[in-house]
Amino acid sequence: MNELNERIDAVVISGTFTHEDAQDLPFLLECARRYIAVEHRKRERASNRSVEQYAKVRTEHKARLVTKVNAIVAEAAKYLHAEWSRELLGSTFSLGDGTRVAWADATAEQHADRAQMLEGMAAGDLQTASIHRRAIQDLTACKVSTLGDLDVLAAAA
């Protein structure tokens, strides 16, 4: 049995087999099964690495965007003329933990919490928009209609 396994492994690794091997259908089926299993594991590992790399890039990208958004908002706040009307002071906003607070009663810390939450969402929206723009570039460059078509092209390569 060990010799058979070694023969099968040799065929799977090399991708070649003898005329005698070609006549043995169960042998060929086992070679094909193992080859498919090996290729599946390779692609799964490659896919996992790709997802990990994408997540790292996405996290770094979002951190840079949050920094930029924070700077833009801080600069805009310097020149903003806000009117603290009864209507505004009577309205409420949500904090990160879901608590609602009236504008009239909110502390500086609560305003900071809300501003940070909104800046993070704005950066997330910018990041998502930039990913969509990149998708458009890739679709146009590859002359395909959908990102799924890119996957088909990659599999064929």
Short mmCIF file of C-alpha atoms in Angstrom, two decimals:
data_model
loop_
_atom_site.label_atom_id
_atom_site.label_comp_id
_atom_site.label_asym_id
_atom_site.label_seq_id
_atom_site.Cartn_x
_atom_site.Cartn_y
_atom_site.Cartn_z
CA MET A 1 0.00 0.00 0.00
CA ASN A 2 2.86 2.38 0.84
CA GLU A 3 4.39 1.78 -2.61
CA LEU A 4 1.05 2.58 -4.24
CA ASN A 5 0.81 5.82 -2.27
CA GLU A 6 4.33 6.77 -3.35
CA ARG A 7 3.44 6.08 -7.01
CA ILE A 8 0.29 8.18 -6.71
CA ASP A 9 2.17 11.02 -4.99
CA ALA A 10 4.84 10.91 -7.70
CA VAL A 11 2.19 11.25 -10.41
CA VAL A 12 0.40 14.06 -8.55
CA ILE A 13 3.65 16.00 -8.02
CA SER A 14 5.07 15.49 -11.52
CA GLY A 15 1.82 15.59 -13.45
CA THR A 16 3.03 12.73 -15.64
CA PHE A 17 2.27 9.03 -15.63
CA THR A 18 3.29 5.93 -17.56
CA HIS A 19 1.29 4.05 -20.17
CA GLU A 20 0.76 1.30 -17.59
CA ASP A 21 -0.60 3.81 -15.07
CA ALA A 22 -2.99 5.15 -17.71
CA GLN A 23 -4.59 1.72 -18.03
CA ASP A 24 -5.37 1.49 -14.30
CA LEU A 25 -8.62 3.45 -13.86
CA PRO A 26 -8.80 3.27 -10.03
CA PHE A 27 -5.17 4.48 -9.91
CA LEU A 28 -5.96 7.39 -12.24
CA LEU A 29 -9.06 8.33 -10.26
CA GLU A 30 -7.08 8.39 -7.01
CA CYS A 31 -4.37 10.51 -8.68
CA ALA A 32 -7.02 12.95 -9.89
CA ARG A 33 -8.69 13.07 -6.46
CA ARG A 34 -5.40 13.84 -4.72
CA TYR A 35 -4.36 16.37 -7.34
CA ILE A 36 -7.65 18.22 -6.94
CA ALA A 37 -7.28 18.15 -3.13
CA VAL A 38 -3.72 19.56 -3.37
CA GLU A 39 -4.79 22.29 -5.80
CA HIS A 40 -7.79 23.15 -3.65
CA ARG A 41 -5.54 23.57 -0.57
CA LYS A 42 -3.11 25.74 -2.58
CA ARG A 43 -5.91 28.00 -3.80
CA GLU A 44 -7.47 28.17 -0.36
CA ARG A 45 -4.11 29.23 1.14
CA ALA A 46 -3.61 31.78 -1.63
CA SER A 47 -7.13 33.10 -1.10
CA ASN A 48 -6.59 33.38 2.66
CA ARG A 49 -3.31 35.24 2.12
CA SER A 50 -5.06 37.55 -0.32
CA VAL A 51 -7.85 38.28 2.17
CA GLU A 52 -5.30 38.91 4.95
CA GLN A 53 -3.29 41.27 2.76
CA TYR A 54 -6.45 43.08 1.65
CA ALA A 55 -7.61 43.46 5.26
CA LYS A 56 -4.23 44.91 6.26
CA VAL A 57 -4.22 47.35 3.34
CA ARG A 58 -7.82 48.31 4.01
CA THR A 59 -7.11 48.95 7.71
CA GLU A 60 -4.04 51.06 6.92
CA HIS A 61 -5.97 52.94 4.23
CA LYS A 62 -8.85 53.67 6.60
CA ALA A 63 -6.46 54.91 9.30
CA ARG A 64 -4.93 57.37 6.83
CA LEU A 65 -8.39 58.50 5.72
CA VAL A 66 -9.57 58.99 9.32
CA THR A 67 -6.52 61.19 9.95
CA LYS A 68 -7.28 63.26 6.85
CA VAL A 69 -10.99 63.54 7.68
CA ASN A 70 -10.15 64.59 11.26
CA ALA A 71 -7.87 67.34 9.95
CA ILE A 72 -10.48 68.57 7.46
CA VAL A 73 -13.22 68.63 10.10
CA ALA A 74 -10.97 70.42 12.62
CA GLU A 75 -10.07 73.05 10.01
CA ALA A 76 -13.72 73.50 8.98
CA ALA A 77 -14.75 73.89 12.63
CA LYS A 78 -12.46 76.93 12.95
CA TYR A 79 -14.48 78.83 10.37
CA LEU A 80 -17.93 77.41 11.07
CA HIS A 81 -20.52 79.88 12.27
CA ALA A 82 -22.94 77.85 14.33
CA GLU A 83 -26.21 79.18 15.62
CA TRP A 84 -27.35 77.45 18.76
CA SER A 85 -31.07 77.78 18.03
CA ARG A 86 -33.79 76.44 20.29
CA GLU A 87 -34.60 73.92 17.59
CA LEU A 88 -31.03 72.58 17.49
CA LEU A 89 -30.61 72.63 21.28
CA GLY A 90 -33.88 70.70 21.63
CA SER A 91 -32.85 67.97 19.21
CA THR A 92 -30.86 64.87 20.15
CA PHE A 93 -28.01 62.83 18.73
CA SER A 94 -26.71 59.31 19.38
CA LEU A 95 -23.42 58.41 20.99
CA GLY A 96 -21.30 55.41 20.06
CA ASP A 97 -22.95 53.27 22.75
CA GLY A 98 -26.44 54.10 21.44
CA THR A 99 -27.26 56.62 24.18
CA ARG A 100 -29.23 59.63 22.96
CA VAL A 101 -28.36 63.04 24.32
CA ALA A 102 -29.89 66.47 23.74
CA TRP A 103 -27.65 69.10 22.18
CA ALA A 104 -28.43 71.40 25.12
CA ASP A 105 -27.23 68.79 27.64
CA ALA A 106 -24.25 67.27 25.80
CA THR A 107 -20.80 67.61 27.34
CA ALA A 108 -17.60 68.28 25.40
CA GLU A 109 -16.73 64.59 25.85
CA GLN A 110 -20.08 63.54 24.33
CA HIS A 111 -19.61 65.91 21.39
CA ALA A 112 -16.09 64.47 20.90
CA ASP A 113 -17.51 60.93 20.94
CA ARG A 114 -20.11 61.86 18.32
CA ALA A 115 -17.59 63.74 16.16
CA GLN A 116 -15.16 60.81 16.27
CA MET A 117 -17.92 58.38 15.31
CA LEU A 118 -19.03 60.56 12.38
CA GLU A 119 -15.43 61.09 11.21
CA GLY A 120 -14.84 57.33 11.27
CA MET A 121 -18.01 56.75 9.25
CA ALA A 122 -16.97 59.44 6.77
CA ALA A 123 -13.57 57.81 6.37
CA GLY A 124 -15.27 54.44 5.90
CA ASP A 125 -17.52 55.93 3.22
CA LEU A 126 -14.49 57.44 1.47
CA GLN A 127 -12.66 54.13 1.66
CA THR A 128 -15.62 52.24 0.22
CA ALA A 129 -16.00 54.84 -2.53
CA SER A 130 -12.31 54.50 -3.40
CA ILE A 131 -12.68 50.71 -3.60
CA HIS A 132 -15.59 51.16 -6.02
CA ARG A 133 -13.49 53.57 -8.11
CA ARG A 134 -10.67 50.98 -8.20
CA ALA A 135 -13.16 48.34 -9.33
CA ILE A 136 -14.21 50.63 -12.19
CA GLN A 137 -10.55 51.09 -13.19
CA ASP A 138 -9.90 47.33 -13.16
CA LEU A 139 -13.09 46.52 -15.09
CA THR A 140 -12.26 49.14 -17.72
CA ALA A 141 -8.61 48.06 -17.99
CA CYS A 142 -9.55 44.39 -18.39
CA LYS A 143 -12.52 45.14 -20.67
CA VAL A 144 -14.96 43.06 -18.61
CA SER A 145 -18.41 43.86 -17.26
CA THR A 146 -18.19 42.53 -13.70
CA LEU A 147 -15.61 41.64 -11.07
CA GLY A 148 -16.82 38.05 -11.39
CA ASP A 149 -15.55 38.13 -14.96
CA LEU A 150 -12.09 39.02 -13.60
CA ASP A 151 -12.21 35.87 -11.47
CA VAL A 152 -12.98 33.83 -14.58
CA LEU A 153 -10.01 35.41 -16.37
CA ALA A 154 -7.72 34.66 -13.42
CA ALA A 155 -8.84 31.03 -13.29
CA ALA A 156 -8.18 30.63 -17.01
CA ALA A 157 -4.65 32.05 -16.69
#
